[in-house]
Amino acid sequence: MRPAPTGDTKVAGVIGDPVRHSLSPALHNAAFAALGLDWTYVAFEVPDGQGAGAVAAMRVLGIEGLSVTMPHKDTVAAAVDELSPAAALLGAVNCVRRDGDRLIGENTDGAGFLRSLCTEVAVEPAELRTVVLGAGGAARAVIVALAAEGAQVTVVNRSPDAAARAAALGAAAGGATIGASGGPSGSAVVGPAEAVRDADVVVNATPLGMNAGDPLPVDPALLSGGQTVVDLIYRPARTPLLEAAAQAGATTLNGTGMLLFQAAEQFSMWTGRDAPVDEMAAAVGLRIAG
Ligand code: NAP
């Protein structure tokens, strides 16, 4: 059992509303325990409109790190002292870290996605043809991350305006402003669902598949062997899309790795330590592949 917090215990937490369902406290507290760090992580239910107040409280209370979830990702971006390139482009912060007295807003979703893709299914996106289904918060992080790594991204989304905004972000990132310098330039455009037929990597970033009876986010006849099909959904672990992809002979990956690795990135930013990913996964009853 972990010792009770003392006056020296460092505090991190998540702000959001709702936030009680968040897996973050279990993930981070398992990581602190596994490494024997005198840290604790709590959930702060912060109402809409109070994100900047929470950042001010972080300064005053000496909170070491914050995870940020809905509805505060954009207001926190405006309240920190500095933004990482990804957070600035996305206009969304999911993590605040300290650099001395300064608070830096980060967005670790894209890095978490890329690490999942690389470590779990050995896919390096540079120069690959990729299709992202969806144009919401998760999709935008993935689009920017893929384009920054030099992938060609086609955005397929129900609402054309959201698709165009997301593709514009990807196109901006494709100039290798965020990814490893010197790599190939990425691109992002809006396209039709049929683009899935020629894709190397297909990512579902819509919620379709979370609930029984949801339609598939794309026609399964467009899927084939040789493709990697990723569903950002992690519960259920195997969505109907991933079932259809496996039947078509494709490699499949769910959202568990992205969830864990984006948290692992946050943990490392705060503590300077590599995150114990397996212990974090076990704490929330998830398992990563690879
Ligand atoms: P979001 O911001 O609400 O965006 C949802 C996107 O899905 C929008 O582009 C929306 O299209 C589209 N969509 C929603 N319902 C649809 C429907 N019935 N038919 C077609 N398109 C539909 O949500 P989000 O935060 O990006 O989350 C998206 C998914 O990613 C969720 O399943 C979430 O659980 C998952 N996720 C996973 C992780 C992870 O770490 N694994 C992290 C974040 C999110 P419109 O633009 O037309 O509304």
mmCIF file of C-alpha atoms and ligand atoms in Angstrom:
data_model
loop_
_atom_site.group_PDB
_atom_site.id
_atom_site.type_symbol
_atom_site.label_atom_id
_atom_site.label_comp_id
_atom_site.label_asym_id
_atom_site.label_seq_id
_atom_site.Cartn_x
_atom_site.Cartn_y
_atom_site.Cartn_z
ATOM 1 C CA MET A 1 0.000 0.000 0.000
ATOM 2 C CA ARG A 2 1.212 3.513 -0.811
ATOM 3 C CA PRO A 3 2.148 5.755 2.119
ATOM 4 C CA ALA A 4 -0.304 8.567 2.902
ATOM 5 C CA PRO A 5 0.521 11.946 1.327
ATOM 6 C CA THR A 6 2.719 14.233 3.425
ATOM 7 C CA GLY A 7 3.666 17.898 3.226
ATOM 8 C CA ASP A 8 6.282 16.975 0.609
ATOM 9 C CA THR A 9 3.941 15.068 -1.695
ATOM 10 C CA LYS A 10 3.783 16.554 -5.183
ATOM 11 C CA VAL A 11 0.312 17.001 -6.653
ATOM 12 C CA ALA A 12 -0.885 16.619 -10.232
ATOM 13 C CA GLY A 13 -4.426 16.295 -11.477
ATOM 14 C CA VAL A 14 -6.988 16.493 -14.228
ATOM 15 C CA ILE A 15 -9.461 19.337 -14.737
ATOM 16 C CA GLY A 16 -12.698 18.752 -16.602
ATOM 17 C CA ASP A 17 -16.464 18.549 -16.321
ATOM 18 C CA PRO A 18 -17.549 15.794 -16.207
ATOM 19 C CA VAL A 19 -14.355 14.289 -14.812
ATOM 20 C CA ARG A 20 -15.326 11.622 -12.263
ATOM 21 C CA HIS A 21 -15.299 8.930 -14.982
ATOM 22 C CA SER A 22 -11.727 9.822 -16.009
ATOM 23 C CA LEU A 23 -9.182 6.991 -16.172
ATOM 24 C CA SER A 24 -6.350 9.490 -15.604
ATOM 25 C CA PRO A 25 -6.173 9.239 -11.781
ATOM 26 C CA ALA A 26 -5.856 5.443 -11.956
ATOM 27 C CA LEU A 27 -3.279 5.645 -14.764
ATOM 28 C CA HIS A 28 -1.041 8.234 -13.128
ATOM 29 C CA ASN A 29 -1.318 6.986 -9.551
ATOM 30 C CA ALA A 30 -0.348 3.495 -10.772
ATOM 31 C CA ALA A 31 2.680 5.022 -12.479
ATOM 32 C CA PHE A 32 3.719 6.976 -9.370
ATOM 33 C CA ALA A 33 3.353 3.843 -7.245
ATOM 34 C CA ALA A 34 5.298 1.658 -9.689
ATOM 35 C CA LEU A 35 8.246 4.065 -9.633
ATOM 36 C CA GLY A 36 7.985 4.814 -5.908
ATOM 37 C CA LEU A 37 7.458 8.541 -6.510
ATOM 38 C CA ASP A 38 5.956 10.686 -3.742
ATOM 39 C CA TRP A 39 3.325 12.152 -6.036
ATOM 40 C CA THR A 40 -0.446 11.953 -6.091
ATOM 41 C CA TYR A 41 -2.967 12.667 -8.843
ATOM 42 C CA VAL A 42 -6.520 13.815 -8.284
ATOM 43 C CA ALA A 43 -9.565 14.816 -10.328
ATOM 44 C CA PHE A 44 -10.737 18.431 -10.068
ATOM 45 C CA GLU A 45 -14.270 19.007 -11.294
ATOM 46 C CA VAL A 46 -13.933 22.462 -12.823
ATOM 47 C CA PRO A 47 -17.085 23.966 -14.351
ATOM 48 C CA ASP A 48 -17.206 25.350 -17.871
ATOM 49 C CA GLY A 49 -15.736 28.875 -17.974
ATOM 50 C CA GLN A 50 -13.344 28.272 -15.056
ATOM 51 C CA GLY A 51 -10.384 26.828 -16.973
ATOM 52 C CA ALA A 52 -8.304 30.006 -16.640
ATOM 53 C CA GLY A 53 -9.095 30.079 -12.920
ATOM 54 C CA ALA A 54 -7.809 26.519 -12.616
ATOM 55 C CA VAL A 55 -4.548 27.540 -14.304
ATOM 56 C CA ALA A 56 -4.226 30.465 -11.849
ATOM 57 C CA ALA A 57 -4.852 28.022 -8.993
ATOM 58 C CA MET A 58 -2.154 25.736 -10.369
ATOM 59 C CA ARG A 59 0.328 28.604 -10.071
ATOM 60 C CA VAL A 60 -0.738 29.562 -6.549
ATOM 61 C CA LEU A 61 -1.024 26.046 -5.143
ATOM 62 C CA GLY A 62 2.191 24.790 -6.734
ATOM 63 C CA ILE A 63 0.450 21.974 -8.570
ATOM 64 C CA GLU A 64 3.134 20.235 -10.630
ATOM 65 C CA GLY A 65 1.120 19.170 -13.641
ATOM 66 C CA LEU A 66 -2.398 19.223 -15.029
ATOM 67 C CA SER A 67 -4.184 17.077 -17.537
ATOM 68 C CA VAL A 68 -6.927 19.025 -19.279
ATOM 69 C CA THR A 69 -10.115 17.571 -20.678
ATOM 70 C CA MET A 70 -13.436 18.908 -21.961
ATOM 71 C CA PRO A 71 -14.578 21.671 -21.800
ATOM 72 C CA HIS A 72 -11.297 23.431 -20.969
ATOM 73 C CA LYS A 73 -8.863 22.546 -23.751
ATOM 74 C CA ASP A 74 -9.178 25.875 -25.561
ATOM 75 C CA THR A 75 -9.547 28.226 -22.574
ATOM 76 C CA VAL A 76 -6.468 26.715 -20.931
ATOM 77 C CA ALA A 77 -4.569 27.295 -24.182
ATOM 78 C CA ALA A 78 -5.254 30.998 -23.713
ATOM 79 C CA ALA A 79 -4.273 31.015 -20.022
ATOM 80 C CA VAL A 80 -0.789 29.425 -20.045
ATOM 81 C CA ASP A 81 2.475 31.329 -20.655
ATOM 82 C CA GLU A 82 3.552 29.376 -23.704
ATOM 83 C CA LEU A 83 2.243 26.708 -26.080
ATOM 84 C CA SER A 84 4.047 23.785 -27.710
ATOM 85 C CA PRO A 85 3.867 23.863 -31.539
ATOM 86 C CA ALA A 86 1.186 21.139 -31.610
ATOM 87 C CA ALA A 87 -0.943 22.840 -28.945
ATOM 88 C CA ALA A 88 -0.607 26.183 -30.730
ATOM 89 C CA LEU A 89 -1.685 24.726 -34.057
ATOM 90 C CA LEU A 90 -4.593 22.800 -32.558
ATOM 91 C CA GLY A 91 -5.618 25.638 -30.236
ATOM 92 C CA ALA A 92 -6.119 22.911 -27.647
ATOM 93 C CA VAL A 93 -4.146 21.944 -24.546
ATOM 94 C CA ASN A 94 -4.481 18.536 -22.872
ATOM 95 C CA CYS A 95 -1.521 18.925 -20.499
ATOM 96 C CA VAL A 96 0.131 21.752 -18.581
ATOM 97 C CA ARG A 97 3.686 21.404 -17.347
ATOM 98 C CA ARG A 98 5.985 23.721 -15.432
ATOM 99 C CA ASP A 99 9.203 25.187 -16.704
ATOM 100 C CA GLY A 100 10.431 27.076 -13.664
ATOM 101 C CA ASP A 101 7.750 29.682 -13.004
ATOM 102 C CA ARG A 102 6.309 29.385 -16.493
ATOM 103 C CA LEU A 103 3.378 27.164 -17.420
ATOM 104 C CA ILE A 104 3.625 25.438 -20.786
ATOM 105 C CA GLY A 105 0.540 24.106 -22.612
ATOM 106 C CA GLU A 106 1.099 20.863 -24.472
ATOM 107 C CA ASN A 107 -1.026 18.510 -26.540
ATOM 108 C CA THR A 108 0.107 14.894 -26.215
ATOM 109 C CA ASP A 109 -2.697 13.200 -28.189
ATOM 110 C CA GLY A 110 -0.798 13.214 -31.482
ATOM 111 C CA ALA A 111 2.424 11.953 -29.903
ATOM 112 C CA GLY A 112 0.464 9.238 -28.121
ATOM 113 C CA PHE A 113 -1.156 8.172 -31.381
ATOM 114 C CA LEU A 114 2.172 8.047 -33.246
ATOM 115 C CA ARG A 115 3.856 6.075 -30.459
ATOM 116 C CA SER A 116 1.011 3.573 -30.499
ATOM 117 C CA LEU A 117 1.257 3.193 -34.263
ATOM 118 C CA CYS A 118 5.024 2.757 -34.152
ATOM 119 C CA THR A 119 5.410 0.492 -31.131
ATOM 120 C CA GLU A 120 2.277 -1.643 -31.498
ATOM 121 C CA VAL A 121 2.053 -2.238 -35.248
ATOM 122 C CA ALA A 122 5.464 -0.955 -36.464
ATOM 123 C CA VAL A 123 3.993 1.654 -38.809
ATOM 124 C CA GLU A 124 6.061 4.754 -39.661
ATOM 125 C CA PRO A 125 3.676 7.193 -41.362
ATOM 126 C CA ALA A 126 6.138 9.135 -43.522
ATOM 127 C CA GLU A 127 4.971 9.079 -47.168
ATOM 128 C CA LEU A 128 2.062 6.737 -46.403
ATOM 129 C CA ARG A 129 -1.425 7.401 -47.765
ATOM 130 C CA THR A 130 -3.668 7.819 -44.745
ATOM 131 C CA VAL A 131 -7.373 8.467 -44.298
ATOM 132 C CA VAL A 132 -8.802 9.944 -41.110
ATOM 133 C CA LEU A 133 -12.537 9.455 -40.604
ATOM 134 C CA GLY A 134 -13.794 12.394 -38.514
ATOM 135 C CA ALA A 135 -12.692 15.960 -37.931
ATOM 136 C CA GLY A 136 -13.287 16.496 -34.192
ATOM 137 C CA GLY A 137 -10.719 17.019 -31.439
ATOM 138 C CA ALA A 138 -9.136 13.564 -31.656
ATOM 139 C CA ALA A 139 -9.157 13.574 -35.449
ATOM 140 C CA ARG A 140 -7.448 16.964 -35.612
ATOM 141 C CA ALA A 141 -4.648 15.806 -33.295
ATOM 142 C CA VAL A 142 -4.138 12.686 -35.431
ATOM 143 C CA ILE A 143 -4.283 14.608 -38.723
ATOM 144 C CA VAL A 144 -1.687 17.118 -37.518
ATOM 145 C CA ALA A 145 0.562 14.358 -36.156
ATOM 146 C CA LEU A 146 0.389 12.288 -39.352
ATOM 147 C CA ALA A 147 0.972 15.250 -41.668
ATOM 148 C CA ALA A 148 3.841 16.501 -39.504
ATOM 149 C CA GLU A 149 5.464 13.080 -39.882
ATOM 150 C CA GLY A 150 5.255 13.360 -43.666
ATOM 151 C CA ALA A 151 2.093 11.353 -44.355
ATOM 152 C CA GLN A 152 -0.469 12.205 -47.034
ATOM 153 C CA VAL A 153 -3.727 12.631 -45.136
ATOM 154 C CA THR A 154 -7.242 12.584 -46.559
ATOM 155 C CA VAL A 155 -9.915 13.820 -44.173
ATOM 156 C CA VAL A 156 -13.358 12.225 -44.553
ATOM 157 C CA ASN A 157 -16.075 13.768 -42.428
ATOM 158 C CA ARG A 158 -19.840 14.181 -42.241
ATOM 159 C CA SER A 159 -19.658 17.994 -42.000
ATOM 160 C CA PRO A 160 -17.689 19.548 -44.855
ATOM 161 C CA ASP A 161 -16.794 22.728 -42.955
ATOM 162 C CA ALA A 162 -15.217 20.788 -40.081
ATOM 163 C CA ALA A 163 -13.377 18.615 -42.607
ATOM 164 C CA ALA A 164 -11.951 21.698 -44.335
ATOM 165 C CA ARG A 165 -10.778 23.222 -41.033
ATOM 166 C CA ALA A 166 -9.119 19.974 -39.972
ATOM 167 C CA ALA A 167 -7.425 19.516 -43.346
ATOM 168 C CA ALA A 168 -6.110 23.087 -43.193
ATOM 169 C CA LEU A 169 -4.471 22.314 -39.856
ATOM 170 C CA GLY A 170 -2.914 19.180 -41.311
ATOM 171 C CA ALA A 171 -1.675 21.085 -44.347
ATOM 172 C CA ALA A 172 -0.045 23.636 -42.049
ATOM 173 C CA ALA A 173 1.613 20.868 -40.039
ATOM 174 C CA GLY A 174 2.727 19.091 -43.210
ATOM 175 C CA GLY A 175 5.455 21.641 -43.761
ATOM 176 C CA ALA A 176 7.459 19.710 -41.154
ATOM 177 C CA THR A 177 6.991 22.469 -38.590
ATOM 178 C CA ILE A 178 6.210 19.999 -35.789
ATOM 179 C CA GLY A 179 7.612 16.636 -36.818
ATOM 180 C CA ALA A 180 11.204 15.572 -37.112
ATOM 181 C CA SER A 181 13.038 18.161 -39.178
ATOM 182 C CA GLY A 182 14.374 17.108 -42.529
ATOM 183 C CA GLY A 183 11.709 14.473 -43.192
ATOM 184 C CA PRO A 184 9.358 14.413 -46.167
ATOM 185 C CA SER A 185 6.620 17.038 -46.312
ATOM 186 C CA GLY A 186 3.179 15.838 -45.374
ATOM 187 C CA SER A 187 -0.134 16.994 -46.762
ATOM 188 C CA ALA A 188 -3.807 17.017 -45.826
ATOM 189 C CA VAL A 189 -6.875 17.401 -48.036
ATOM 190 C CA VAL A 190 -10.593 16.750 -47.770
ATOM 191 C CA GLY A 191 -11.726 13.708 -49.708
ATOM 192 C CA PRO A 192 -14.474 11.153 -50.268
ATOM 193 C CA ALA A 193 -14.883 7.905 -48.342
ATOM 194 C CA GLU A 194 -13.677 6.050 -51.448
ATOM 195 C CA ALA A 195 -10.162 7.288 -50.621
ATOM 196 C CA VAL A 196 -10.114 4.455 -48.078
ATOM 197 C CA ARG A 197 -9.675 1.963 -50.933
ATOM 198 C CA ASP A 198 -6.174 3.238 -51.726
ATOM 199 C CA ALA A 199 -5.077 4.039 -48.172
ATOM 200 C CA ASP A 200 -2.200 2.394 -46.338
ATOM 201 C CA VAL A 201 -3.570 3.509 -42.964
ATOM 202 C CA VAL A 202 -7.210 4.197 -42.041
ATOM 203 C CA VAL A 203 -8.079 5.836 -38.718
ATOM 204 C CA ASN A 204 -11.579 5.994 -37.282
ATOM 205 C CA ALA A 205 -11.816 9.148 -35.170
ATOM 206 C CA THR A 206 -15.615 9.209 -35.013
ATOM 207 C CA PRO A 207 -17.537 7.689 -32.080
ATOM 208 C CA LEU A 208 -19.208 5.174 -34.413
ATOM 209 C CA GLY A 209 -18.556 1.757 -32.879
ATOM 210 C CA MET A 210 -18.793 2.770 -29.225
ATOM 211 C CA ASN A 211 -22.409 1.698 -28.951
ATOM 212 C CA ALA A 212 -24.082 -1.522 -30.047
ATOM 213 C CA GLY A 213 -25.993 -0.985 -33.253
ATOM 214 C CA ASP A 214 -23.820 1.886 -34.523
ATOM 215 C CA PRO A 215 -23.326 1.808 -38.284
ATOM 216 C CA LEU A 216 -19.767 1.230 -39.524
ATOM 217 C CA PRO A 217 -17.916 4.513 -40.114
ATOM 218 C CA VAL A 218 -16.936 3.336 -43.593
ATOM 219 C CA ASP A 219 -18.043 0.743 -46.144
ATOM 220 C CA PRO A 220 -16.071 -2.429 -45.239
ATOM 221 C CA ALA A 221 -15.829 -3.313 -48.942
ATOM 222 C CA LEU A 222 -13.225 -0.541 -49.174
ATOM 223 C CA LEU A 223 -10.904 -2.332 -46.711
ATOM 224 C CA SER A 224 -8.253 -4.823 -47.760
ATOM 225 C CA GLY A 225 -5.197 -6.793 -46.636
ATOM 226 C CA GLY A 226 -2.019 -4.745 -46.469
ATOM 227 C CA GLN A 227 -3.834 -1.878 -44.782
ATOM 228 C CA THR A 228 -3.524 -0.869 -41.137
ATOM 229 C CA VAL A 229 -6.901 0.046 -39.663
ATOM 230 C CA VAL A 230 -6.919 1.975 -36.399
ATOM 231 C CA ASP A 231 -9.986 2.674 -34.299
ATOM 232 C CA LEU A 232 -9.414 5.332 -31.645
ATOM 233 C CA ILE A 233 -12.186 3.727 -29.600
ATOM 234 C CA TYR A 234 -10.798 1.532 -26.790
ATOM 235 C CA ARG A 235 -14.038 0.325 -25.245
ATOM 236 C CA PRO A 236 -15.114 -1.959 -26.785
ATOM 237 C CA ALA A 237 -11.593 -3.203 -27.499
ATOM 238 C CA ARG A 238 -12.715 -4.720 -30.787
ATOM 239 C CA THR A 239 -15.214 -2.583 -32.673
ATOM 240 C CA PRO A 240 -17.217 -3.795 -35.676
ATOM 241 C CA LEU A 241 -14.836 -1.758 -37.862
ATOM 242 C CA LEU A 242 -11.839 -3.665 -36.497
ATOM 243 C CA GLU A 243 -13.722 -6.955 -36.969
ATOM 244 C CA ALA A 244 -14.417 -6.056 -40.592
ATOM 245 C CA ALA A 245 -10.815 -4.949 -41.106
ATOM 246 C CA ALA A 246 -9.466 -8.202 -39.675
ATOM 247 C CA GLN A 247 -11.799 -10.175 -41.954
ATOM 248 C CA ALA A 248 -10.417 -8.220 -44.901
ATOM 249 C CA GLY A 249 -6.900 -9.237 -43.848
ATOM 250 C CA ALA A 250 -5.859 -5.816 -42.532
ATOM 251 C CA THR A 251 -3.698 -5.193 -39.474
ATOM 252 C CA THR A 252 -5.820 -3.733 -36.676
ATOM 253 C CA LEU A 253 -5.168 -1.462 -33.714
ATOM 254 C CA ASN A 254 -7.553 0.020 -31.163
ATOM 255 C CA GLY A 255 -7.314 3.240 -29.147
ATOM 256 C CA THR A 256 -5.848 1.734 -25.982
ATOM 257 C CA GLY A 257 -2.285 2.530 -26.971
ATOM 258 C CA MET A 258 -3.101 6.139 -27.822
ATOM 259 C CA LEU A 259 -4.861 6.578 -24.482
ATOM 260 C CA LEU A 260 -1.931 5.132 -22.557
ATOM 261 C CA PHE A 261 0.860 6.759 -24.497
ATOM 262 C CA GLN A 262 -0.652 10.255 -24.376
ATOM 263 C CA ALA A 263 -0.805 9.834 -20.588
ATOM 264 C CA ALA A 264 2.725 8.411 -20.567
ATOM 265 C CA GLU A 265 3.968 11.512 -22.427
ATOM 266 C CA GLN A 266 2.361 13.714 -19.777
ATOM 267 C CA PHE A 267 3.883 11.662 -16.962
ATOM 268 C CA SER A 268 7.351 12.007 -18.472
ATOM 269 C CA MET A 269 6.965 15.772 -18.960
ATOM 270 C CA TRP A 270 6.077 16.235 -15.291
ATOM 271 C CA THR A 271 8.469 13.781 -13.643
ATOM 272 C CA GLY A 272 11.331 13.485 -16.141
ATOM 273 C CA ARG A 273 10.956 9.687 -15.928
ATOM 274 C CA ASP A 274 9.903 7.065 -18.482
ATOM 275 C CA ALA A 275 6.358 6.009 -17.720
ATOM 276 C CA PRO A 276 5.715 2.386 -16.663
ATOM 277 C CA VAL A 277 3.169 1.794 -19.402
ATOM 278 C CA ASP A 278 2.343 -1.834 -18.576
ATOM 279 C CA GLU A 279 1.530 -0.990 -14.949
ATOM 280 C CA MET A 280 -0.610 1.934 -16.114
ATOM 281 C CA ALA A 281 -2.506 -0.310 -18.522
ATOM 282 C CA ALA A 282 -3.071 -2.966 -15.863
ATOM 283 C CA ALA A 283 -4.471 -0.364 -13.470
ATOM 284 C CA VAL A 284 -7.378 0.347 -15.798
ATOM 285 C CA GLY A 285 -7.856 -3.193 -17.096
ATOM 286 C CA LEU A 286 -6.443 -2.494 -20.550
ATOM 287 C CA ARG A 287 -3.727 -4.199 -22.538
ATOM 288 C CA ILE A 288 -1.568 -2.762 -25.279
ATOM 289 C CA ALA A 289 -0.425 -4.805 -28.248
ATOM 290 C CA GLY A 290 3.168 -5.336 -29.318
HETATM 291 P P1 NAP B 1 -15.673 15.003 -31.326
HETATM 292 O O1 NAP B 1 -14.748 16.152 -31.153
HETATM 293 O O2 NAP B 1 -17.081 15.120 -30.854
HETATM 294 O O3 NAP B 1 -15.699 14.642 -32.900
HETATM 295 C C1 NAP B 1 -16.504 13.615 -33.375
HETATM 296 C C2 NAP B 1 -16.304 13.448 -34.888
HETATM 297 O O4 NAP B 1 -17.055 12.317 -35.295
HETATM 298 C C3 NAP B 1 -16.800 14.615 -35.710
HETATM 299 O O5 NAP B 1 -15.975 14.767 -36.829
HETATM 300 C C4 NAP B 1 -18.195 14.190 -36.113
HETATM 301 O O6 NAP B 1 -18.601 14.691 -37.367
HETATM 302 C C5 NAP B 1 -18.029 12.701 -36.260
HETATM 303 N N1 NAP B 1 -19.273 12.004 -35.986
HETATM 304 C C6 NAP B 1 -19.935 11.974 -34.803
HETATM 305 N N2 NAP B 1 -21.067 11.242 -34.928
HETATM 306 C C7 NAP B 1 -21.103 10.820 -36.218
HETATM 307 C C8 NAP B 1 -22.026 10.035 -36.958
HETATM 308 N N3 NAP B 1 -23.142 9.538 -36.405
HETATM 309 N N4 NAP B 1 -21.757 9.797 -38.265
HETATM 310 C C9 NAP B 1 -20.639 10.300 -38.842
HETATM 311 N N5 NAP B 1 -19.734 11.065 -38.190
HETATM 312 C C10 NAP B 1 -19.962 11.314 -36.887
HETATM 313 O O7 NAP B 1 -15.106 13.707 -30.622
HETATM 314 P P2 NAP B 1 -13.572 13.354 -30.297
HETATM 315 O O8 NAP B 1 -13.219 13.847 -28.961
HETATM 316 O O9 NAP B 1 -12.748 13.743 -31.463
HETATM 317 O O10 NAP B 1 -13.652 11.755 -30.176
HETATM 318 C C11 NAP B 1 -13.867 10.948 -31.312
HETATM 319 C C12 NAP B 1 -13.617 9.484 -30.966
HETATM 320 O O11 NAP B 1 -12.251 9.304 -30.608
HETATM 321 C C13 NAP B 1 -14.438 8.973 -29.775
HETATM 322 O O12 NAP B 1 -14.814 7.658 -30.033
HETATM 323 C C14 NAP B 1 -13.451 8.997 -28.629
HETATM 324 O O13 NAP B 1 -13.747 8.026 -27.646
HETATM 325 C C15 NAP B 1 -12.161 8.649 -29.353
HETATM 326 N N6 NAP B 1 -10.977 9.172 -28.660
HETATM 327 C C16 NAP B 1 -10.012 8.288 -28.295
HETATM 328 C C17 NAP B 1 -8.874 8.734 -27.666
HETATM 329 C C18 NAP B 1 -7.808 7.760 -27.260
HETATM 330 O O14 NAP B 1 -6.886 8.156 -26.522
HETATM 331 N N7 NAP B 1 -7.863 6.531 -27.697
HETATM 332 C C19 NAP B 1 -8.712 10.109 -27.411
HETATM 333 C C20 NAP B 1 -9.720 10.984 -27.802
HETATM 334 C C21 NAP B 1 -10.860 10.497 -28.433
HETATM 335 P P3 NAP B 1 -19.203 16.187 -37.559
HETATM 336 O O15 NAP B 1 -18.014 17.088 -37.714
HETATM 337 O O16 NAP B 1 -20.014 16.060 -38.783
HETATM 338 O O17 NAP B 1 -20.000 16.471 -36.310
#
